[in-house]
Short mmCIF file of C-alpha atoms and ligand atoms in Angstrom, two decimals:
data_model
loop_
_atom_site.label_atom_id
_atom_site.label_comp_id
_atom_site.label_asym_id
_atom_site.label_seq_id
_atom_site.Cartn_x
_atom_site.Cartn_y
_atom_site.Cartn_z
CA MET A 1 75.21 76.20 150.25
CA PHE A 2 73.72 79.04 152.70
CA ASP A 3 76.41 79.50 155.89
CA TYR A 4 77.54 82.66 154.72
CA ILE A 5 73.85 84.04 155.67
CA ASN A 6 74.30 83.36 159.38
CA GLY A 7 76.35 84.18 161.68
CA GLU A 8 77.29 84.46 164.66
CA ASN A 9 74.91 82.90 167.73
CA ASN A 10 72.48 81.28 164.98
CA THR A 11 71.82 84.84 163.89
CA PHE A 12 70.40 85.20 159.93
CA LYS A 13 71.16 88.07 157.53
CA ASN A 14 69.87 89.91 154.74
CA LEU A 15 70.82 90.91 151.42
CA ILE A 16 70.75 94.30 150.57
CA ASN A 17 73.81 95.57 148.11
CA GLY A 18 74.67 91.97 147.30
CA GLU A 19 76.60 91.93 150.40
CA TRP A 20 74.92 89.79 154.05
CA VAL A 21 74.27 92.08 156.50
CA SER A 22 73.66 92.07 160.07
CA SER A 23 71.72 94.10 161.56
CA ILE A 24 72.93 97.71 162.76
CA SER A 25 70.70 97.72 166.07
CA GLU A 26 71.73 94.64 167.00
CA ASN A 27 67.78 93.80 167.60
CA PHE A 28 66.71 90.37 166.53
CA ILE A 29 63.36 88.88 166.32
CA ASP A 30 63.42 85.04 167.88
CA ILE A 31 62.25 82.36 164.87
CA LYS A 32 60.96 79.61 167.10
CA SER A 33 60.08 76.03 165.15
CA PRO A 34 55.63 75.74 165.78
CA LEU A 35 56.47 71.85 165.52
CA ASP A 36 59.32 71.73 169.03
CA LYS A 37 59.52 75.84 169.61
CA SER A 38 63.34 74.85 169.14
CA LEU A 39 65.34 77.94 168.00
CA LEU A 40 65.83 78.16 164.34
CA GLY A 41 67.56 81.68 164.14
CA ARG A 42 66.96 84.94 164.93
CA VAL A 43 66.22 88.08 162.45
CA PRO A 44 67.21 90.94 162.21
CA ALA A 45 64.53 93.26 162.88
CA MET A 46 65.13 96.13 160.74
CA THR A 47 65.44 99.41 161.25
CA LYS A 48 64.02 102.66 159.68
CA GLU A 49 67.87 103.35 158.10
CA GLU A 50 68.43 99.92 157.06
CA VAL A 51 64.96 99.96 154.77
CA ASP A 52 66.42 103.88 153.55
CA SER A 53 69.29 102.38 152.24
CA ALA A 54 68.04 99.09 150.28
CA ILE A 55 65.37 100.76 149.11
CA LYS A 56 68.27 103.49 148.18
CA TYR A 57 70.42 101.08 146.32
CA ALA A 58 67.29 98.80 144.66
CA LYS A 59 66.61 102.31 142.94
CA GLU A 60 70.27 102.53 142.08
CA ALA A 61 70.70 99.51 140.49
CA GLN A 62 67.55 99.49 139.16
CA LYS A 63 68.76 101.85 136.68
CA LYS A 64 71.40 99.71 134.97
CA TRP A 65 69.20 95.83 135.56
CA ARG A 66 66.56 97.68 133.13
CA ASP A 67 68.59 97.84 130.36
CA THR A 68 69.86 94.34 130.88
CA THR A 69 68.71 92.23 127.82
CA ILE A 70 65.00 89.98 128.52
CA SER A 71 67.75 86.93 127.32
CA GLU A 72 70.02 87.78 129.84
CA ARG A 73 68.03 88.34 133.33
CA GLY A 74 66.09 84.53 131.55
CA LYS A 75 69.55 83.23 132.23
CA ILE A 76 70.16 84.26 135.66
CA LEU A 77 66.18 83.21 136.80
CA TYR A 78 66.79 79.67 135.01
CA LYS A 79 70.29 79.34 137.03
CA ALA A 80 67.93 80.04 139.95
CA ALA A 81 65.08 77.52 139.20
CA ASP A 82 68.03 75.06 139.12
CA LEU A 83 69.74 75.53 142.25
CA LEU A 84 66.21 76.00 143.74
CA LEU A 85 65.76 72.00 143.14
CA GLU A 86 69.09 71.31 143.94
CA HIS A 87 68.51 71.88 147.70
CA SER A 88 64.74 71.19 147.65
CA ASP A 89 65.38 68.67 150.69
CA GLU A 90 67.63 71.38 152.47
CA LEU A 91 64.90 74.05 151.83
CA ALA A 92 61.87 71.73 152.13
CA HIS A 93 63.40 70.91 155.99
CA ILE A 94 63.81 74.75 156.29
CA MET A 95 60.01 75.07 155.10
CA MET A 96 58.57 71.75 157.49
CA MET A 97 60.32 73.24 160.42
CA GLU A 98 59.52 76.68 160.19
CA ILE A 99 55.77 76.59 159.03
CA ALA A 100 54.99 73.54 160.40
CA LYS A 101 53.96 72.39 156.78
CA ASP A 102 54.08 68.70 155.71
CA ARG A 103 56.84 67.40 154.22
CA LYS A 104 55.62 66.70 150.53
CA SER A 105 53.76 70.20 150.40
CA SER A 106 56.82 71.53 151.22
CA SER A 107 58.34 69.29 148.48
CA SER A 108 55.98 70.27 146.22
CA GLU A 109 56.15 74.37 146.93
CA VAL A 110 59.89 74.70 145.86
CA SER A 111 59.53 72.02 142.74
CA ARG A 112 56.34 74.90 142.21
CA THR A 113 58.15 76.91 142.42
CA ALA A 114 60.93 76.44 140.07
CA ASP A 115 58.31 75.70 137.68
CA PHE A 116 57.25 79.40 138.66
CA ILE A 117 60.63 80.91 137.30
CA ARG A 118 60.95 79.15 134.44
CA PHE A 119 57.17 79.68 133.25
CA THR A 120 58.20 83.47 134.22
CA VAL A 121 60.92 83.51 132.17
CA ASP A 122 59.31 82.43 128.58
CA THR A 123 56.52 83.83 129.01
CA ALA A 124 58.81 87.27 128.97
CA LYS A 125 60.33 86.71 126.27
CA ASN A 126 56.97 86.59 124.51
CA LEU A 127 55.36 89.54 125.94
CA SER A 128 55.38 91.29 123.09
CA GLY A 129 54.04 95.46 122.62
CA GLU A 130 52.50 96.31 119.58
CA SER A 131 52.14 99.15 116.56
CA LEU A 132 49.46 101.50 116.02
CA GLN A 133 48.28 103.94 112.53
CA GLY A 134 47.12 106.71 112.92
CA ASP A 135 44.54 106.69 110.39
CA SER A 136 42.43 104.38 111.92
CA PHE A 137 40.88 107.44 113.56
CA PRO A 138 39.13 109.90 112.68
CA GLY A 139 40.99 112.99 111.47
CA PHE A 140 44.14 111.28 111.25
CA ASN A 141 46.61 109.83 108.64
CA ASN A 142 49.15 107.39 108.84
CA ASN A 143 51.75 109.21 108.91
CA LYS A 144 51.32 108.78 112.57
CA ILE A 145 52.62 105.42 114.17
CA SER A 146 52.23 104.13 118.12
CA ILE A 147 55.22 102.34 118.51
CA VAL A 148 54.48 100.09 122.10
CA ARG A 149 56.52 99.17 124.56
CA ARG A 150 56.24 98.02 128.01
CA GLU A 151 58.71 99.19 130.38
CA PRO A 152 59.84 98.52 134.58
CA LEU A 153 58.39 100.77 137.18
CA GLY A 154 61.27 100.68 139.11
CA VAL A 155 61.51 99.08 142.88
CA VAL A 156 58.83 96.61 143.82
CA LEU A 157 58.11 95.87 147.44
CA ALA A 158 57.06 92.28 147.74
CA ILE A 159 55.06 91.28 150.37
CA SER A 160 54.83 87.75 150.74
CA PRO A 161 52.32 85.73 153.88
CA PHE A 162 53.85 83.07 156.11
CA ASN A 163 51.92 80.31 154.18
CA TYR A 164 53.92 79.72 150.76
CA PRO A 165 57.70 81.59 152.53
CA ILE A 166 59.08 80.83 149.06
CA ASN A 167 56.38 80.04 146.26
CA LEU A 168 54.69 83.68 146.92
CA SER A 169 57.80 85.76 147.35
CA ALA A 170 59.44 84.22 144.26
CA SER A 171 56.39 84.18 142.42
CA LYS A 172 56.73 88.52 143.60
CA ILE A 173 59.99 88.18 142.42
CA ALA A 174 59.81 86.70 138.83
CA PRO A 175 58.46 88.32 137.44
CA ALA A 176 59.04 91.23 138.31
CA LEU A 177 63.14 91.23 138.13
CA MET A 178 61.70 89.38 134.22
CA ALA A 179 59.81 93.24 134.06
CA GLY A 180 62.82 94.88 135.18
CA ASN A 181 62.24 96.72 137.89
CA SER A 182 64.08 96.06 141.10
CA VAL A 183 62.97 93.90 144.29
CA ILE A 184 62.54 95.11 148.06
CA LEU A 185 61.28 91.28 149.96
CA LYS A 186 59.55 91.88 153.07
CA PRO A 187 58.32 88.14 154.14
CA ALA A 188 56.66 87.28 156.60
CA THR A 189 58.22 87.39 160.38
CA GLN A 190 57.52 83.07 160.44
CA GLY A 191 58.68 82.50 156.92
CA SER A 192 61.37 85.00 157.09
CA LEU A 193 64.18 82.51 156.98
CA CYS A 194 63.11 80.01 154.07
CA ALA A 195 62.50 83.65 152.44
CA LEU A 196 66.40 84.24 152.84
CA TYR A 197 67.43 81.12 151.96
CA LEU A 198 64.83 81.88 148.65
CA ALA A 199 66.89 84.92 148.15
CA SER A 200 70.07 83.79 148.40
CA ILE A 201 69.96 81.15 145.83
CA PHE A 202 68.49 84.37 143.76
CA GLU A 203 71.86 86.12 144.43
CA LYS A 204 73.70 83.06 143.46
CA ALA A 205 72.39 82.63 140.22
CA GLY A 206 73.70 86.04 138.97
CA VAL A 207 70.96 88.44 140.07
CA PRO A 208 73.14 91.64 140.02
CA LYS A 209 74.02 93.31 143.57
CA GLY A 210 70.73 95.98 144.56
CA VAL A 211 69.09 94.19 142.28
CA LEU A 212 66.94 92.28 145.02
CA ASN A 213 66.81 93.20 148.91
CA THR A 214 65.33 91.55 151.58
CA ILE A 215 63.96 93.32 154.63
CA THR A 216 63.12 91.31 157.53
CA GLY A 217 61.06 92.57 161.18
CA ARG A 218 57.89 92.34 162.23
CA GLY A 219 55.20 94.23 159.85
CA SER A 220 53.44 95.59 162.44
CA ASN A 221 56.84 97.67 163.19
CA ILE A 222 58.29 98.89 160.06
CA GLY A 223 55.78 98.28 157.87
CA ASP A 224 53.89 100.96 157.34
CA TYR A 225 57.66 102.90 156.88
CA ILE A 226 58.22 100.67 153.85
CA THR A 227 54.24 100.13 152.69
CA THR A 228 54.84 103.92 152.57
CA HIS A 229 58.64 104.28 151.75
CA PRO A 230 58.86 107.37 149.10
CA GLY A 231 61.26 104.86 147.17
CA ILE A 232 58.77 102.10 146.36
CA ASP A 233 56.99 102.75 142.55
CA PHE A 234 54.59 99.43 143.89
CA ILE A 235 53.29 96.91 145.95
CA ASN A 236 52.73 93.51 145.79
CA PHE A 237 51.04 92.40 149.28
CA THR A 238 49.68 88.47 149.37
CA GLY A 239 48.09 88.35 153.21
CA SER A 240 45.14 89.33 155.38
CA THR A 241 42.30 91.60 154.02
CA GLU A 242 43.28 93.34 157.65
CA VAL A 243 46.88 94.19 156.37
CA GLY A 244 45.65 94.88 152.73
CA THR A 245 42.74 97.25 153.77
CA ARG A 246 45.64 99.10 155.55
CA ILE A 247 48.02 99.48 153.49
CA SER A 248 45.43 100.69 150.59
CA LYS A 249 44.32 103.19 153.44
CA ILE A 250 48.08 104.82 153.80
CA THR A 251 49.64 104.18 150.70
CA CYS A 252 49.00 107.28 148.08
CA MET A 253 50.28 107.58 144.31
CA VAL A 254 51.25 104.23 144.45
CA PRO A 255 50.04 101.61 142.60
CA LEU A 256 48.58 98.06 144.52
CA LEU A 257 48.33 94.36 143.66
CA MET A 258 47.06 92.67 146.77
CA GLU A 259 45.57 89.04 147.01
CA LEU A 260 44.18 88.46 150.11
CA GLY A 261 41.69 86.17 152.93
CA GLY A 262 38.46 84.15 151.54
CA LYS A 263 36.13 82.02 152.62
CA ASP A 264 35.77 79.56 149.79
CA ALA A 265 31.85 78.07 148.54
CA ALA A 266 31.61 74.16 147.52
CA ILE A 267 28.22 74.10 146.28
CA VAL A 268 27.25 70.90 145.71
CA LEU A 269 23.54 70.32 143.78
CA GLU A 270 21.45 67.18 143.84
CA ASN A 271 22.85 66.14 140.05
CA ALA A 272 26.92 66.07 141.72
CA ASN A 273 28.56 63.47 141.81
CA LEU A 274 29.38 63.66 144.97
CA GLU A 275 31.89 61.49 145.37
CA LEU A 276 34.04 63.99 143.67
CA ALA A 277 32.65 66.21 145.41
CA ALA A 278 33.37 65.05 148.62
CA SER A 279 36.87 64.00 147.81
CA ASN A 280 37.49 67.56 146.37
CA ILE A 281 36.55 69.16 149.85
CA VAL A 282 38.55 67.28 152.02
CA SER A 283 41.77 67.69 149.96
CA GLY A 284 40.74 71.07 149.32
CA GLY A 285 40.05 72.06 152.78
CA TYR A 286 42.10 70.38 154.99
CA SER A 287 45.56 70.18 153.60
CA TYR A 288 48.61 72.62 155.24
CA SER A 289 46.20 72.70 158.11
CA GLY A 290 43.40 74.73 156.11
CA GLN A 291 46.55 77.25 155.75
CA ARG A 292 45.56 78.35 152.80
CA CYS A 293 43.45 81.08 151.26
CA THR A 294 41.80 79.59 148.14
CA ALA A 295 41.03 76.67 150.63
CA VAL A 296 37.60 75.79 150.52
CA LYS A 297 36.70 77.64 153.91
CA ARG A 298 32.39 76.82 153.79
CA ILE A 299 29.66 73.80 152.52
CA LEU A 300 26.92 75.03 150.39
CA VAL A 301 24.33 71.92 149.89
CA VAL A 302 21.28 70.90 149.18
CA ASP A 303 19.21 69.64 151.57
CA LYS A 304 18.71 66.12 148.86
CA VAL A 305 21.78 65.23 148.79
CA ALA A 306 22.97 67.04 152.33
CA ASP A 307 23.20 63.48 154.11
CA GLU A 308 24.40 61.24 151.68
CA LEU A 309 27.35 64.50 151.20
CA VAL A 310 28.45 64.71 154.79
CA ALA A 311 28.52 60.68 155.49
CA LYS A 312 31.27 60.51 152.07
CA ILE A 313 33.03 63.16 153.82
CA LYS A 314 32.97 61.83 157.38
CA GLU A 315 34.48 59.00 155.85
CA LYS A 316 37.50 60.43 153.87
CA ILE A 317 38.47 62.39 157.19
CA LYS A 318 38.57 59.88 158.98
CA LEU A 319 40.94 59.01 156.85
CA LEU A 320 43.72 62.19 157.58
CA ILE A 321 46.96 61.48 159.31
CA VAL A 322 47.26 63.64 161.74
CA GLY A 323 50.37 64.88 163.74
CA ASN A 324 53.86 66.61 163.62
CA PRO A 325 55.74 66.45 160.19
CA ILE A 326 59.18 65.75 161.91
CA ASP A 327 57.75 62.16 163.21
CA LYS A 328 55.96 61.16 159.80
CA ASP A 329 54.24 62.41 156.90
CA VAL A 330 50.35 63.86 157.72
CA ASP A 331 48.37 65.43 156.35
CA ILE A 332 47.34 67.93 159.37
CA SER A 333 49.70 69.46 161.54
CA PRO A 334 50.35 71.90 163.91
CA LEU A 335 48.87 75.85 163.05
CA ILE A 336 51.46 78.52 163.48
CA SER A 337 51.29 79.39 166.12
CA THR A 338 48.96 79.30 169.63
CA GLU A 339 47.65 82.84 168.70
CA ALA A 340 46.01 80.98 165.09
CA ALA A 341 44.98 77.67 167.11
CA ASP A 342 43.17 80.08 170.06
CA PHE A 343 41.51 81.69 167.21
CA VAL A 344 40.37 78.87 165.12
CA TRP A 345 39.23 76.90 168.36
CA ASP A 346 36.99 79.72 169.39
CA LEU A 347 35.15 79.66 166.27
CA ILE A 348 35.29 75.89 167.21
CA GLU A 349 33.81 76.47 170.43
CA GLU A 350 31.31 78.86 169.66
CA THR A 351 29.87 76.96 166.54
CA LYS A 352 28.88 74.39 169.02
CA SER A 353 27.23 76.64 171.84
CA ARG A 354 25.25 77.77 169.03
CA GLY A 355 23.77 74.51 168.45
CA ALA A 356 25.56 73.81 165.60
CA ASN A 357 26.03 68.97 164.55
CA LEU A 358 29.64 68.48 165.09
CA VAL A 359 30.05 65.84 162.80
CA ILE A 360 33.56 64.84 163.53
CA GLY A 361 37.29 66.41 165.32
CA GLY A 362 36.25 69.45 167.89
CA LYS A 363 39.87 67.98 168.50
CA ARG A 364 42.94 70.15 170.55
CA GLU A 365 45.87 69.28 171.79
CA GLY A 366 48.07 71.96 171.59
CA ASN A 367 48.00 73.83 168.25
CA LEU A 368 47.40 70.67 166.94
CA ILE A 369 43.57 71.18 165.94
CA TYR A 370 41.67 67.44 164.44
CA PRO A 371 39.93 67.83 161.38
CA THR A 372 36.69 69.61 161.94
CA LEU A 373 33.82 69.12 160.40
CA PHE A 374 29.93 70.70 161.88
CA ASP A 375 26.68 70.44 159.58
CA ASN A 376 23.96 72.65 159.63
CA VAL A 377 26.00 75.35 160.40
CA THR A 378 23.30 78.11 160.07
CA THR A 379 23.99 81.89 158.53
CA ASP A 380 23.64 83.89 162.20
CA MET A 381 27.31 82.19 163.54
CA ARG A 382 30.23 82.91 163.05
CA LEU A 383 31.76 80.20 160.96
CA ALA A 384 28.99 81.08 158.04
CA TRP A 385 31.16 83.74 157.45
CA GLU A 386 34.85 83.93 159.48
CA GLU A 387 38.11 82.58 158.06
CA PRO A 388 39.20 80.20 160.24
CA PHE A 389 42.49 79.38 158.75
CA GLY A 390 42.73 75.83 160.13
CA PRO A 391 41.10 73.04 159.77
CA VAL A 392 37.24 73.15 159.90
CA LEU A 393 34.41 73.29 157.99
CA PRO A 394 30.72 74.43 157.99
CA ILE A 395 28.33 72.92 156.50
CA ILE A 396 25.60 75.44 154.88
CA ARG A 397 22.40 73.28 153.81
CA VAL A 398 20.03 75.09 151.49
CA LYS A 399 16.72 74.52 148.86
CA ASP A 400 18.80 74.73 145.88
CA LYS A 401 21.25 76.71 143.48
CA ASP A 402 19.55 80.42 144.10
CA GLU A 403 19.41 79.87 147.85
CA ALA A 404 23.38 79.01 147.58
CA ILE A 405 23.96 81.88 144.87
CA GLU A 406 22.92 84.29 147.46
CA ILE A 407 24.55 83.20 150.76
CA ALA A 408 28.18 82.71 148.89
CA ASN A 409 27.61 86.43 147.52
CA LYS A 410 26.84 87.59 151.15
CA SER A 411 30.51 87.29 152.15
CA GLN A 412 32.66 90.34 152.00
CA TYR A 413 35.32 87.26 150.64
CA GLY A 414 34.89 86.94 146.70
CA LEU A 415 38.48 84.93 146.05
CA GLN A 416 36.99 81.48 144.31
CA GLY A 417 33.94 79.69 144.29
CA ALA A 418 33.37 75.86 143.36
CA VAL A 419 30.63 74.04 142.21
CA PHE A 420 30.00 70.38 142.02
CA THR A 421 26.91 69.13 139.37
CA GLU A 422 26.81 66.93 135.98
CA SER A 423 25.06 70.31 134.55
CA ILE A 424 26.76 72.12 132.27
CA ASN A 425 23.32 74.37 133.07
CA ASP A 426 23.61 74.67 136.46
CA ALA A 427 27.32 75.25 136.60
CA PHE A 428 27.09 78.07 134.71
CA TYR A 429 24.72 79.38 136.10
CA VAL A 430 25.85 79.16 139.20
CA ALA A 431 29.85 79.92 137.94
CA ASP A 432 28.32 83.69 136.09
CA LYS A 433 26.29 85.12 139.40
CA LEU A 434 28.47 84.00 141.83
CA GLU A 435 30.91 87.12 142.85
CA VAL A 436 34.42 86.09 142.67
CA GLY A 437 37.76 86.22 141.13
CA THR A 438 37.34 81.97 139.60
CA VAL A 439 34.61 79.84 140.17
CA GLN A 440 36.02 75.55 139.40
CA ILE A 441 33.31 73.74 137.87
CA ASN A 442 33.70 70.14 139.95
CA ASN A 443 37.46 70.24 141.57
CA LYS A 444 37.96 72.46 144.48
CA THR A 445 39.32 76.10 144.63
CA GLU A 446 42.76 76.27 144.29
CA ARG A 447 45.40 79.11 142.40
CA GLY A 448 47.24 76.64 140.24
CA PRO A 449 48.11 75.82 137.60
CA ASP A 450 49.88 79.25 138.13
CA HIS A 451 49.62 81.02 134.28
CA PHE A 452 45.80 81.21 134.94
CA PRO A 453 44.57 84.40 136.01
CA PHE A 454 44.35 84.53 140.12
CA MET A 455 42.99 87.36 141.57
CA GLY A 456 40.26 88.78 144.24
CA VAL A 457 37.42 91.34 144.46
CA LYS A 458 35.61 92.25 147.60
CA ALA A 459 38.05 92.21 150.62
CA SER A 460 39.79 89.00 148.26
CA GLY A 461 42.08 91.62 146.91
CA MET A 462 42.73 93.73 143.72
CA GLY A 463 44.93 93.43 140.73
CA THR A 464 45.17 90.29 138.87
CA GLN A 465 48.15 87.65 139.15
CA GLY A 466 49.34 84.92 137.14
CA ILE A 467 52.61 84.77 135.12
CA LYS A 468 51.88 86.67 132.47
CA TYR A 469 49.20 88.73 134.22
CA SER A 470 51.84 89.60 136.72
CA ILE A 471 54.33 90.46 134.93
CA GLU A 472 51.68 93.36 133.10
CA ALA A 473 50.93 94.33 136.44
CA MET A 474 54.56 95.01 137.34
CA SER A 475 55.19 96.94 133.80
CA ARG A 476 53.31 99.43 131.68
CA PRO A 477 52.66 100.77 127.79
CA LYS A 478 55.53 103.39 127.19
CA ALA A 479 53.90 104.78 123.81
CA THR A 480 56.96 106.42 120.84
CA VAL A 481 54.91 108.34 118.46
CA ILE A 482 56.53 108.84 114.80
CA ASN A 483 55.52 111.41 113.24
CA ILE A 484 56.25 110.78 108.92
CA ILE A 485 57.15 113.82 107.22
CA ARG A 486 56.34 112.92 103.69
P1 NAP B 1 49.16 88.93 157.27
O1 NAP B 1 49.46 88.85 158.52
O2 NAP B 1 48.80 90.15 156.76
O3 NAP B 1 50.78 89.06 156.70
C1 NAP B 1 51.23 88.89 155.30
C2 NAP B 1 52.06 89.80 155.09
O4 NAP B 1 52.41 91.60 155.65
C3 NAP B 1 53.79 89.24 156.21
O5 NAP B 1 55.20 89.51 155.45
C4 NAP B 1 53.85 90.13 156.87
O6 NAP B 1 54.83 90.67 157.86
C5 NAP B 1 53.39 91.41 156.50
N1 NAP B 1 52.61 92.98 157.36
C6 NAP B 1 52.42 92.79 158.46
N2 NAP B 1 51.47 94.17 159.30
C7 NAP B 1 51.69 94.95 157.84
C8 NAP B 1 51.52 96.23 157.75
N3 NAP B 1 51.32 97.24 158.85
N4 NAP B 1 52.58 96.71 156.62
C9 NAP B 1 53.16 95.48 155.72
N5 NAP B 1 53.38 94.60 155.76
C10 NAP B 1 52.67 94.27 156.62
O7 NAP B 1 49.13 87.53 156.28
P2 NAP B 1 49.38 86.06 157.09
O8 NAP B 1 49.01 85.38 158.51
O9 NAP B 1 50.39 85.90 156.62
O10 NAP B 1 48.87 85.26 156.04
C11 NAP B 1 47.50 84.67 156.95
C12 NAP B 1 46.56 85.86 155.71
O11 NAP B 1 47.19 85.49 154.42
C13 NAP B 1 44.93 84.70 155.85
O12 NAP B 1 44.15 86.08 155.71
C14 NAP B 1 44.86 84.16 153.80
O13 NAP B 1 43.83 84.81 153.55
C15 NAP B 1 45.82 85.16 153.42
N6 NAP B 1 46.74 84.41 152.01
C16 NAP B 1 45.92 84.87 150.75
C17 NAP B 1 46.29 84.55 149.73
C18 NAP B 1 45.67 85.63 148.31
O14 NAP B 1 46.43 84.36 147.17
N7 NAP B 1 44.79 86.01 148.81
C19 NAP B 1 47.43 83.37 150.34
C20 NAP B 1 47.89 83.83 150.87
C21 NAP B 1 47.40 83.95 152.27
P3 NAP B 1 54.91 89.62 159.80
O15 NAP B 1 54.91 88.24 159.02
O16 NAP B 1 56.47 90.59 160.32
O17 NAP B 1 53.50 90.11 160.45
O1 G3P B 2 47.02 80.55 150.61
C1 G3P B 2 48.07 80.23 149.16
C2 G3P B 2 47.10 80.32 147.51
O2 G3P B 2 47.84 81.61 146.60
C3 G3P B 2 46.18 79.37 147.00
O3 G3P B 2 47.44 78.33 146.69
O4 G3P B 2 47.87 76.69 144.99
O5 G3P B 2 47.24 76.66 147.74
O6 G3P B 2 45.50 77.34 145.73
P1 G3P B 2 47.65 77.03 146.15
#
């Protein structure tokens, strides 16, 4: 199914205007597995000329694609969802090798993406416009009627991160296509093989030539050129706050949808179900080795129940299976890169040196960092504020819910928060005051289900994703006013 996207000596091709093309510059980037450093493939470091041509074709193709019916678009995307599931094992294996995601999480990412695509089609079919009569406004009569429909924006630039290379690419592509846009996909370099396979699935499903195009190459080299390209009509970015901020600074008059970094707090009150809280904190904080934007990244617990909570969390961490997902089913796998592991390790070392209590973990084998928990972390430590994107969690003890809210809101981030309490009043008291996009009551922080609105505030992003919201973000109202001559 995928052999045509490979060239000689394991070089991959990009999808441009319906053709799989290799690099004209002969410049390639080696994609090695974080698990065993094996060479998985080589992707083109595309040139500005290649970017120009991809965007040119996308612009041309969109003029025709916008006139296809929603049901035609839906048939193609349903077929893409079917193909994803047909090739689930293959895609999950590639993902495991390319981004060191455990096998179970890799498989669930593929099936979740198929569900996402189908739900997007069904939602698009039911999104309708409205009609307004003029006489509801003073001075106007009912001779004026506005018919409001939704129109595509044009060419959408989708930039996805490494940690969900299939889901966070498709969660941009599918809504964009259903809204009638064409798409340029720029995947994370480490994750680009998964993204190219995904693009081939959309192409095989029948997405017409030029409607979906891929651009590989390091964001640090080609990113500014793509994001400031005059042919781009919308940028849908998921990634770090650092890069998101850069994009928002250098772009002009192009709408942006950004999901960025996070430092999600789990607030545990004295009247919480501590067993429930501990289970959610461990799965929320350590799945995919903490490399999730919505991972639980700090625990704010009231003193009264802190000792009991710490003990419960420690026992659950001991049950986590650590290792290489090639050998066995694991919960904690090596981080995406040595640089990422070094960053996390620096945070661990600093936290130790500043006197926090290492409850469990603090061990490293190459890029594999054992699940680590610190108690008695104070707000003068980096771990209290920085996003590790790794399996390390700080516990900050607070006197009450107000102190928890104050510390939670001091973060530059505002993605999600969680509050564990059996009191509905306390739950809403905290939820109302947290400066975040979403508050989870008695559950870990998480994006799903994918039709819920998903957004970050402050340094965690701008705009709202979530299936209906993404379709709306990548389209616009178009008003046609009928003036009745009586
Ligand atoms: P990243 O380093 O910001 O990269 C994200 C994407 O941006 C990649 O495709 C990257 O390409 C590209 N890029 C880099 N520099 C660019 C530039 N100057 N212009 C345009 N694009 C550029 O993030 P990551 O390491 O992939 O993911 C981890 C970060 O993303 C964490 O901070 C995490 O919190 C955040 N994240 C947030 C969400 C969310 O939904 N809020 C979800 C996932 C991840 P290259 O790979 O070639 O550099
Ligand atoms: O970091 C990816 C972000 O979208 C989190 O998704 O479903 O793991 O909460 P999820």
